[in-house]
Short mmCIF file of C-alpha atoms and ligand atoms in Angstrom, two decimals:
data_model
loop_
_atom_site.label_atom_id
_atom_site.label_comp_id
_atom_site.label_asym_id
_atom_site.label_seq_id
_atom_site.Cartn_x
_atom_site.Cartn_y
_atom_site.Cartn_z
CA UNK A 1487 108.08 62.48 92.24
CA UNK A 1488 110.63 59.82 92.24
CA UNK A 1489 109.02 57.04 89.55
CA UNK A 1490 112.10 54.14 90.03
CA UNK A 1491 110.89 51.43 92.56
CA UNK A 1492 113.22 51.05 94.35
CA UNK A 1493 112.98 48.63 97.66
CA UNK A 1494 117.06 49.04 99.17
CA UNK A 1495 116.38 48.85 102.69
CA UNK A 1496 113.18 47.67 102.92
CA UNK A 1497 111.72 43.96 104.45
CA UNK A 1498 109.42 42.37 102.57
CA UNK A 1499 107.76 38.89 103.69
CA UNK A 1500 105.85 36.24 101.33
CA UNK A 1501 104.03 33.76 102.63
CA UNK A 1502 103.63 31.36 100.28
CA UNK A 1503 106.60 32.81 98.28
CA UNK A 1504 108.45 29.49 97.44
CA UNK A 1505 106.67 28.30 93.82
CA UNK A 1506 104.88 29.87 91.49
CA UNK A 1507 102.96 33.16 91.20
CA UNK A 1508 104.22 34.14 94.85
CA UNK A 1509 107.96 33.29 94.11
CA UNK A 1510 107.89 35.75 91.28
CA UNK A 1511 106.65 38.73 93.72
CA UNK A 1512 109.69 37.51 96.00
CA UNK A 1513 111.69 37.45 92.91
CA UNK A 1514 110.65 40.95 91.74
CA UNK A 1515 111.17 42.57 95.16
CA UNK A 1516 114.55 41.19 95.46
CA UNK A 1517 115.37 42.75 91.88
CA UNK A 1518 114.52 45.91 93.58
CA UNK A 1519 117.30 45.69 95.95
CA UNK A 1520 114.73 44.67 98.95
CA UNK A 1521 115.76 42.66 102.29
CA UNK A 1522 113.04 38.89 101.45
CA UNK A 1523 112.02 36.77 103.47
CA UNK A 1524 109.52 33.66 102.54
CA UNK A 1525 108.29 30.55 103.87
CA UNK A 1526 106.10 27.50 102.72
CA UNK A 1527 105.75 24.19 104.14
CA UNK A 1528 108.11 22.48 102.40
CA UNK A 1529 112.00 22.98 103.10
CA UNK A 1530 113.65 22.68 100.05
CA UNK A 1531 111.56 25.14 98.02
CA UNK A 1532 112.34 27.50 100.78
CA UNK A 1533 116.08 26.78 100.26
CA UNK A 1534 115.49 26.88 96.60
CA UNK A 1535 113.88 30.06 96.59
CA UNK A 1536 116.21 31.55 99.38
CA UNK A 1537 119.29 30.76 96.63
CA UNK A 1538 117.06 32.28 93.65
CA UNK A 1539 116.58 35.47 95.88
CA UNK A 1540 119.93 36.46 96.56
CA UNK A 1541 120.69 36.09 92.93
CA UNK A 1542 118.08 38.14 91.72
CA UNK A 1543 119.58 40.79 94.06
CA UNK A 1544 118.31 40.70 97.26
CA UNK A 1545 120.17 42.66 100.11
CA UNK A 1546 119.28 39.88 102.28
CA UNK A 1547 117.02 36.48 101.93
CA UNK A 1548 115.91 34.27 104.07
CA UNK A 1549 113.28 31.82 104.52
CA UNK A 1550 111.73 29.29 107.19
CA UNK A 1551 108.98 26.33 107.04
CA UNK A 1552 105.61 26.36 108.52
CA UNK A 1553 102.21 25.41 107.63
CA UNK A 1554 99.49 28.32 107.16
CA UNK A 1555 97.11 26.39 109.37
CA UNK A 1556 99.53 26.58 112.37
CA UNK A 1557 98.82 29.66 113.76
CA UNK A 1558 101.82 28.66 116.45
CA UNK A 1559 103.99 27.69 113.61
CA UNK A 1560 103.04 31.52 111.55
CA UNK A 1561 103.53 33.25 114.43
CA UNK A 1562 106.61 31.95 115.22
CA UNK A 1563 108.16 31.59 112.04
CA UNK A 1564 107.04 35.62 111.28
CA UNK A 1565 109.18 36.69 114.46
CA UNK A 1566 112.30 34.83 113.15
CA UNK A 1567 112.24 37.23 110.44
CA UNK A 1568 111.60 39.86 111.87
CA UNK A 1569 113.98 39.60 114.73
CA UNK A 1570 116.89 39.37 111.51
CA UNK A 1571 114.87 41.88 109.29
CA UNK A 1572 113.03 44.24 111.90
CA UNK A 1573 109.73 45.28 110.98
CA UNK A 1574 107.70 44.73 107.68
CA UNK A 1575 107.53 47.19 104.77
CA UNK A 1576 105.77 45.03 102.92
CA UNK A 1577 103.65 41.83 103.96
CA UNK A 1578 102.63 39.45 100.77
CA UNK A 1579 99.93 36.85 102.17
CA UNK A 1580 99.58 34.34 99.19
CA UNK A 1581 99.56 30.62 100.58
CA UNK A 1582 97.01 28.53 98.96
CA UNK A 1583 95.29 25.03 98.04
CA UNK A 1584 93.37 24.39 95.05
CA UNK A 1585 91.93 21.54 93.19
CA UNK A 1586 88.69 21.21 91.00
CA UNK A 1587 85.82 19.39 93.07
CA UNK A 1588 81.97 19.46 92.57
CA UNK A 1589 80.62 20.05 96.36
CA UNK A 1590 78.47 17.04 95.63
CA UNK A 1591 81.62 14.87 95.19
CA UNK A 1592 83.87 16.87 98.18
CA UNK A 1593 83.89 15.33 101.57
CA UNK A 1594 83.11 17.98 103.96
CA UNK A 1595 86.95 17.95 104.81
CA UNK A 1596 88.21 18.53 101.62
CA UNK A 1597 86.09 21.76 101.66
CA UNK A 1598 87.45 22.43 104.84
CA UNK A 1599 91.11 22.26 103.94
CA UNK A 1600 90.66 24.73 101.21
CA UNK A 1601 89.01 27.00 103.93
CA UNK A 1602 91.97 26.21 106.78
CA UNK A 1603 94.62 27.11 103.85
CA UNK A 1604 93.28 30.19 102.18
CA UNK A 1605 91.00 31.96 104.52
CA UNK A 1606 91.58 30.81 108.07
CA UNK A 1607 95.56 30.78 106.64
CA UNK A 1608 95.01 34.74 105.74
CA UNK A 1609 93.80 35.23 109.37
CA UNK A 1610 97.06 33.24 110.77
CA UNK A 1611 99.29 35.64 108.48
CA UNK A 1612 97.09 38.31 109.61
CA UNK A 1613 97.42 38.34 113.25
CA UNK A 1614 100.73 37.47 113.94
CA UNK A 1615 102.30 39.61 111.27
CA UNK A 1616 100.56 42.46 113.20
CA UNK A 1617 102.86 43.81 115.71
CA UNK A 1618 105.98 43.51 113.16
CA UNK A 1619 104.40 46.03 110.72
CA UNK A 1620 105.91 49.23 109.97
CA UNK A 1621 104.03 52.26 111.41
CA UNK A 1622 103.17 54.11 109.12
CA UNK A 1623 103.83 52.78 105.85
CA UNK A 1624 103.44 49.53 105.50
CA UNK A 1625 101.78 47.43 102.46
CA UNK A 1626 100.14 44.20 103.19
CA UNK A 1627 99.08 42.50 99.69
CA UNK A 1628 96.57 39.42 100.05
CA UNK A 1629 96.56 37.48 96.96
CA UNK A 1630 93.24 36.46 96.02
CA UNK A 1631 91.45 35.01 93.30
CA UNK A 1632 88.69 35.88 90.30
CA UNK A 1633 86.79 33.25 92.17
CA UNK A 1634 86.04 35.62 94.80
CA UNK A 1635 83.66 37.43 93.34
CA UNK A 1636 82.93 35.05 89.98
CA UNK A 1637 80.87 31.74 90.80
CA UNK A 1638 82.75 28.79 89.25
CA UNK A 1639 81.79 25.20 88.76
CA UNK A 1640 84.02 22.88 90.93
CA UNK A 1641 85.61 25.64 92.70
CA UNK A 1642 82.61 26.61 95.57
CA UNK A 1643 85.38 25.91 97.95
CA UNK A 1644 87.72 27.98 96.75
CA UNK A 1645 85.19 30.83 95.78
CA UNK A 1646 84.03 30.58 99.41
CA UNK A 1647 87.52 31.33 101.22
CA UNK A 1648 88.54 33.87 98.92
CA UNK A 1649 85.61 36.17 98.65
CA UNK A 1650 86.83 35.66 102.74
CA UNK A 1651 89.84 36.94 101.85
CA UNK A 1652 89.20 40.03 100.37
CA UNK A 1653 86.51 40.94 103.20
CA UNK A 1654 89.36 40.44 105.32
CA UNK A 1655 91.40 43.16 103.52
CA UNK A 1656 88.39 45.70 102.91
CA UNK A 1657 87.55 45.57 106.26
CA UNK A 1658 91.25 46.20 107.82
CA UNK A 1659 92.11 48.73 105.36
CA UNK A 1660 89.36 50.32 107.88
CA UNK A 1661 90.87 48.78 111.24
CA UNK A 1662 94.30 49.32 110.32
CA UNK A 1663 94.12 52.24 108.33
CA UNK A 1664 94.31 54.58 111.12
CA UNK A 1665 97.71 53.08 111.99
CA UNK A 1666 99.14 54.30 108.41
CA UNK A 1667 98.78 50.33 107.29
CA UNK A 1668 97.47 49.65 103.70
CA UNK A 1669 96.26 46.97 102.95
CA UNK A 1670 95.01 45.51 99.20
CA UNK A 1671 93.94 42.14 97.47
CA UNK A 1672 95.46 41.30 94.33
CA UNK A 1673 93.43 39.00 91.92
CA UNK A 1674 95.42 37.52 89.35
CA UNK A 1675 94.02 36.05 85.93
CA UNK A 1676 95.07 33.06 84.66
CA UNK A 1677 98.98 33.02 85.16
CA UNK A 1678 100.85 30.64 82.72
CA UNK A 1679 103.02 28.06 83.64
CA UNK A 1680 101.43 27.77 87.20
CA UNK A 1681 100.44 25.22 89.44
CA UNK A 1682 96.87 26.67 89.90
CA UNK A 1683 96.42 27.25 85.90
CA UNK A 1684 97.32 23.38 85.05
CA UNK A 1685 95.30 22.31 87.90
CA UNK A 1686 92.42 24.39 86.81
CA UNK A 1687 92.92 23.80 82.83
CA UNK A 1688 95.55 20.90 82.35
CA UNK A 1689 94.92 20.25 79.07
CA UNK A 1690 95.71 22.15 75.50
CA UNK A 1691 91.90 22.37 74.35
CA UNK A 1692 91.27 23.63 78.37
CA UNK A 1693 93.58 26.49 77.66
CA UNK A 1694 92.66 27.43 74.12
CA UNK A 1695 89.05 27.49 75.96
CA UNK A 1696 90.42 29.94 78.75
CA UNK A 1697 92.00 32.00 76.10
CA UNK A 1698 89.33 32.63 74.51
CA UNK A 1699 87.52 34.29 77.27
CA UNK A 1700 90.67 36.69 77.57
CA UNK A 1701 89.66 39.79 75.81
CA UNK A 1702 93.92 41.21 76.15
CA UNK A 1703 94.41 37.70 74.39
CA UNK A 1704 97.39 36.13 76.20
CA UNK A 1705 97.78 34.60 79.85
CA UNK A 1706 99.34 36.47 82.89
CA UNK A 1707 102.78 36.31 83.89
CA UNK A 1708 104.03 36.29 87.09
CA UNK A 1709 105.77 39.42 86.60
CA UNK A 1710 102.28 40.97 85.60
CA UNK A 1711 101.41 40.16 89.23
CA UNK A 1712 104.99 41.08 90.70
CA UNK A 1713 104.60 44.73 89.10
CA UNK A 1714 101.35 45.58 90.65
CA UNK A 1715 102.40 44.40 94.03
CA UNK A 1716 105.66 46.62 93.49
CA UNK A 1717 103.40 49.30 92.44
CA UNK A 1718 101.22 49.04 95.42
CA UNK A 1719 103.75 48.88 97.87
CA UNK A 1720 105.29 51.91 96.28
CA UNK A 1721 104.88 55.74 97.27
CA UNK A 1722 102.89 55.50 93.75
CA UNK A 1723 99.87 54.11 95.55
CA UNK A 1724 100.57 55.63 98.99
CA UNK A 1725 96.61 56.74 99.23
CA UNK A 1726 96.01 53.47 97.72
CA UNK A 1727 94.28 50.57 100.54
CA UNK A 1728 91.22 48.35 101.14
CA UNK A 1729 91.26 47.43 97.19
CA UNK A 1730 90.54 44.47 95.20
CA UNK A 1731 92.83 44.93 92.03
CA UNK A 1732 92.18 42.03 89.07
CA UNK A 1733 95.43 42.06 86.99
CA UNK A 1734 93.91 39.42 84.58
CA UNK A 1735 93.48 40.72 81.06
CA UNK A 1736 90.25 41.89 81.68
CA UNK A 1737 88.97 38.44 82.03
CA UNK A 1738 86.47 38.99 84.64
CA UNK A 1739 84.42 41.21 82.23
CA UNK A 1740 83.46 38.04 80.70
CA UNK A 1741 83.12 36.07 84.01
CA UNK A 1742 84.54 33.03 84.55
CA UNK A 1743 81.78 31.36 82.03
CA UNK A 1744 84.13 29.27 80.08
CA UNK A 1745 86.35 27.76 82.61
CA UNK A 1746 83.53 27.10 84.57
CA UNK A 1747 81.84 25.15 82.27
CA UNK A 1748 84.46 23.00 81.20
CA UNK A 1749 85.20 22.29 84.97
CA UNK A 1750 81.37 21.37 85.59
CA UNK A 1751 81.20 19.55 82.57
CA UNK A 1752 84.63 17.48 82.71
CA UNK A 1753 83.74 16.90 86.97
CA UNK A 1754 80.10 15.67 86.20
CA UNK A 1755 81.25 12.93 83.53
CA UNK A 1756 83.73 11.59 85.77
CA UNK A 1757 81.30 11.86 88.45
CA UNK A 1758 78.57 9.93 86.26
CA UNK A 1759 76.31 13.00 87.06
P1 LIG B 1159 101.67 27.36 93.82
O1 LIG B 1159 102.87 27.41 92.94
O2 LIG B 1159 101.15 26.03 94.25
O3 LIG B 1159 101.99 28.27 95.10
C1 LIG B 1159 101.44 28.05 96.36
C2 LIG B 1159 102.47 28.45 97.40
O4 LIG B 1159 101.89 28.37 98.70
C3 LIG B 1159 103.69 27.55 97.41
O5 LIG B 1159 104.82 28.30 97.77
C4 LIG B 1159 103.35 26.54 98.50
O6 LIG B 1159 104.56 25.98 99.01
C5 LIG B 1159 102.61 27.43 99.49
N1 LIG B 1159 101.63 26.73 100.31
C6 LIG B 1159 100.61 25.94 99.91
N2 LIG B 1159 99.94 25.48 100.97
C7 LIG B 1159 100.55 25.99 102.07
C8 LIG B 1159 100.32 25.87 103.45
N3 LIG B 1159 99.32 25.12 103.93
N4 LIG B 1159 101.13 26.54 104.31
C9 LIG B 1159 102.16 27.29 103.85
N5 LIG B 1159 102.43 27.44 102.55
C10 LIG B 1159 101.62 26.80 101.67
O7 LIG B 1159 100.42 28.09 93.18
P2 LIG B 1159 100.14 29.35 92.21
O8 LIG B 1159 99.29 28.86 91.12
O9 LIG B 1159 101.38 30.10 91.89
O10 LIG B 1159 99.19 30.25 93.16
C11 LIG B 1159 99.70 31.24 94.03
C12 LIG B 1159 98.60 32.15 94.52
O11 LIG B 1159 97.97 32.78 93.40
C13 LIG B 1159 97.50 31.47 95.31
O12 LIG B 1159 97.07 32.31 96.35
C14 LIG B 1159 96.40 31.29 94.28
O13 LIG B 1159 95.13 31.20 94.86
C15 LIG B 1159 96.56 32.58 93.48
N6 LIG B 1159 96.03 32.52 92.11
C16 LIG B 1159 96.66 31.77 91.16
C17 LIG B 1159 96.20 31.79 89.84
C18 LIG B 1159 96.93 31.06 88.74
O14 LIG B 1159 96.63 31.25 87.55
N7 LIG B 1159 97.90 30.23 89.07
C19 LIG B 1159 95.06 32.54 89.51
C20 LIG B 1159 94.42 33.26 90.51
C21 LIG B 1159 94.92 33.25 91.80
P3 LIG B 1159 104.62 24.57 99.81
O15 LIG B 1159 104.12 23.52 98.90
O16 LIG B 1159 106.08 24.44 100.17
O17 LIG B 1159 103.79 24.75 101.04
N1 LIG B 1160 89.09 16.13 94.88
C1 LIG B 1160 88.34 15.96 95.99
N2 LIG B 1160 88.85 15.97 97.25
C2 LIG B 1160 90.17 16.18 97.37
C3 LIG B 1160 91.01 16.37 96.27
C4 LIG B 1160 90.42 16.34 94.98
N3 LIG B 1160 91.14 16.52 93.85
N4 LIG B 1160 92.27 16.55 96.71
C5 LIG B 1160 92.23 16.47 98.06
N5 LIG B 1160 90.96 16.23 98.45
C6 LIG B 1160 90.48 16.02 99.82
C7 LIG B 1160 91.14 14.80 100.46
O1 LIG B 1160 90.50 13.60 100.07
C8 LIG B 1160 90.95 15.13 101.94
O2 LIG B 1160 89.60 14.88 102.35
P1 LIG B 1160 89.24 13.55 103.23
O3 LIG B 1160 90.05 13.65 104.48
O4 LIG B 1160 87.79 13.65 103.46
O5 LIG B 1160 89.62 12.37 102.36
C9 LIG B 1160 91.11 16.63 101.99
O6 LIG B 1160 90.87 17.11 100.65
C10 LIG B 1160 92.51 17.04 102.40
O7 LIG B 1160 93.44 16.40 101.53
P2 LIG B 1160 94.96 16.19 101.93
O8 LIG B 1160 95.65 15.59 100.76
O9 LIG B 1160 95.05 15.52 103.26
O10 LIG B 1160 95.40 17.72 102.15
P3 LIG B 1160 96.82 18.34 102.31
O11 LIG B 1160 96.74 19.26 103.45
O12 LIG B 1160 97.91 17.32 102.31
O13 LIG B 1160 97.01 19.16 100.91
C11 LIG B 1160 95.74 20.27 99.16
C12 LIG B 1160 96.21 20.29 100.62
C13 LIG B 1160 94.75 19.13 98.97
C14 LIG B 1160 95.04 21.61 98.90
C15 LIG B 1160 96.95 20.03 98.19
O14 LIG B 1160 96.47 19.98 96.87
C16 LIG B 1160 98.01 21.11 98.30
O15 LIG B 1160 98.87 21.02 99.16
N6 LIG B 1160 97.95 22.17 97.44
C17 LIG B 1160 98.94 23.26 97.43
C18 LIG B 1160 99.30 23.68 96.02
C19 LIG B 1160 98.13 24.17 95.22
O16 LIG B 1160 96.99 23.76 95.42
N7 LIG B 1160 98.43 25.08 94.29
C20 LIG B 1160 97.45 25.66 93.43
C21 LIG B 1160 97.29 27.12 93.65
S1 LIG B 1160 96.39 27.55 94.99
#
């Protein structure tokens, strides 16, 4: 069994792939020699990251702009890449929106956007990255969240669209399956330096608080989550699909008790509730 991962040759997309968590699974596959492509709304973190790509050793990068909740915008933007790229080996779904909210205190729109970004943006990615994936073979990574499948205070938006997301991949892991497409969720922990960890805990006493409910006893790295998505779309996990992998310390064994409460609490005082 050949154990080095090594992607020379192979196209891998990331939606979402210009900041944070999503950059570092770009980053990652480029190290392994793979062809990257990613794309976010905003143009110069797709520029930025295209630059960061080819120096982390990407045979090719390349990038484009669209908006998740364009399904147009998706569709189009995923056939630029693979018209330079040809099909996907690997598809990394990750776009998101976050912020901490008490439904009482959301306006139905604000729970809405969450939805249009993380779930209804999944089903964009989805669809139109359909026809451009490799037969068999490919690995399509959503990357979820512990909210999911762990109730948290101030995030019912969030914990609604991404137990969506996950259904979505358990459900084509069955549709797609049959094509030789895997497909998997990835849940990471609480990933330092992020923009989703200082939105959820922004302050020191907030993260000594998340800590705590860390049984490994550190925060996630985005290479934590770059590995397992390397691993997944591997011939390591070629029997691997329809999965929901947490790669957060074991955190979810404890629930999300601790954040949750310090959300609630901190979003009720400023709410007067
Ligand atoms: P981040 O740095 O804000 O990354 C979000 C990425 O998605 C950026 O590249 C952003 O670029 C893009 N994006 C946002 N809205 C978009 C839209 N409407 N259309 C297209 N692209 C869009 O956040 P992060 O904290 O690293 O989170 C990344 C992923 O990990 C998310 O799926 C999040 O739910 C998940 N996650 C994070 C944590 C954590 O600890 N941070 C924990 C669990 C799960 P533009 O601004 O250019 O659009
Ligand atoms: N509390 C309550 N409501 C909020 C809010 C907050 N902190 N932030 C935004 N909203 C509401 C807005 O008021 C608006 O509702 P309204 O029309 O009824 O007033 C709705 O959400 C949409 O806000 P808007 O700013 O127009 O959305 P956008 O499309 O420009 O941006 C967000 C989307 C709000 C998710 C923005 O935070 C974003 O782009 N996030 C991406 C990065 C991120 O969240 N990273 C973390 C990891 S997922």
């Amino acid at each position: 069994m050949n154990l080095t991962l090594d992607f020379a040759g192979k196209t891998v997309v990331v939606v979402g792939g210009t900041s944070g968590i999503n950059r570092g699974v770009a980053e990652g596959f480029a190290a392994a020699g793979a062809k990257v492509a990613v794309a976010s709304r905003n143009p110069e973190k797709v520029a930025d990251t295209v630059k960061a790509l080819e120096a982390a050793g990407a045979e090719v990068a390349m990038g484009t702009s669209f908006d998740v909740r364009d399904p147009v915008g998706v569709a189009e933007g995923l056939a630029s890449f693979q018209a330079k790229l040809g099909d996907f080996d690997v598809l990394v779904s990750g776009a998101a929106g976050n912020f901490p909210a008490l439904m009482s205190e959301m306006s139905n729109n604000a729970f809405k956007t969450v939805v249009d970004i993380d779930l209804m943006g999944t089903v964009h990615v989805m669809k139109a990255a359909y026809p451009f994936l490799r037969r068999p073979g490919a690995s399509v990574i959503s990357i979820s969240a512990p909210q999911a499948y762990l109730p948290c205070e101030g995030q019912v938006h969030v914990c609604a669209a991404k137990a969506g997301v996950d259904q979505i991949t358990r459900t084509l892991a069955m549709e797609w399956g049959h094509e030789g497409i895997r497909i998997n969720s990835v849940v990471p922990g609480f990933i330092e330096e992020t923009e989703g960890a200082e939105r959820l805990a922004p302050t020191d006493e907030a993260k000594a608080a998340t800590m705590a409910a860390i049984p490994l006893n550190r925060f996630g790295t985005k290479a934590d989550i770059a590995g397992m998505c390397l691993f997944l779309s591997s011939p390591l996990a070629s029997y691997v699909s329809g999965t929901v992998i947490a790669v957060d310390g074991a955190l979810y064994q404890g629930g999300l008790g601790m954040l949750s409460q310090q959300l609630g609490t901190m979003l009720r005082q400023v709410a007067g509730r």
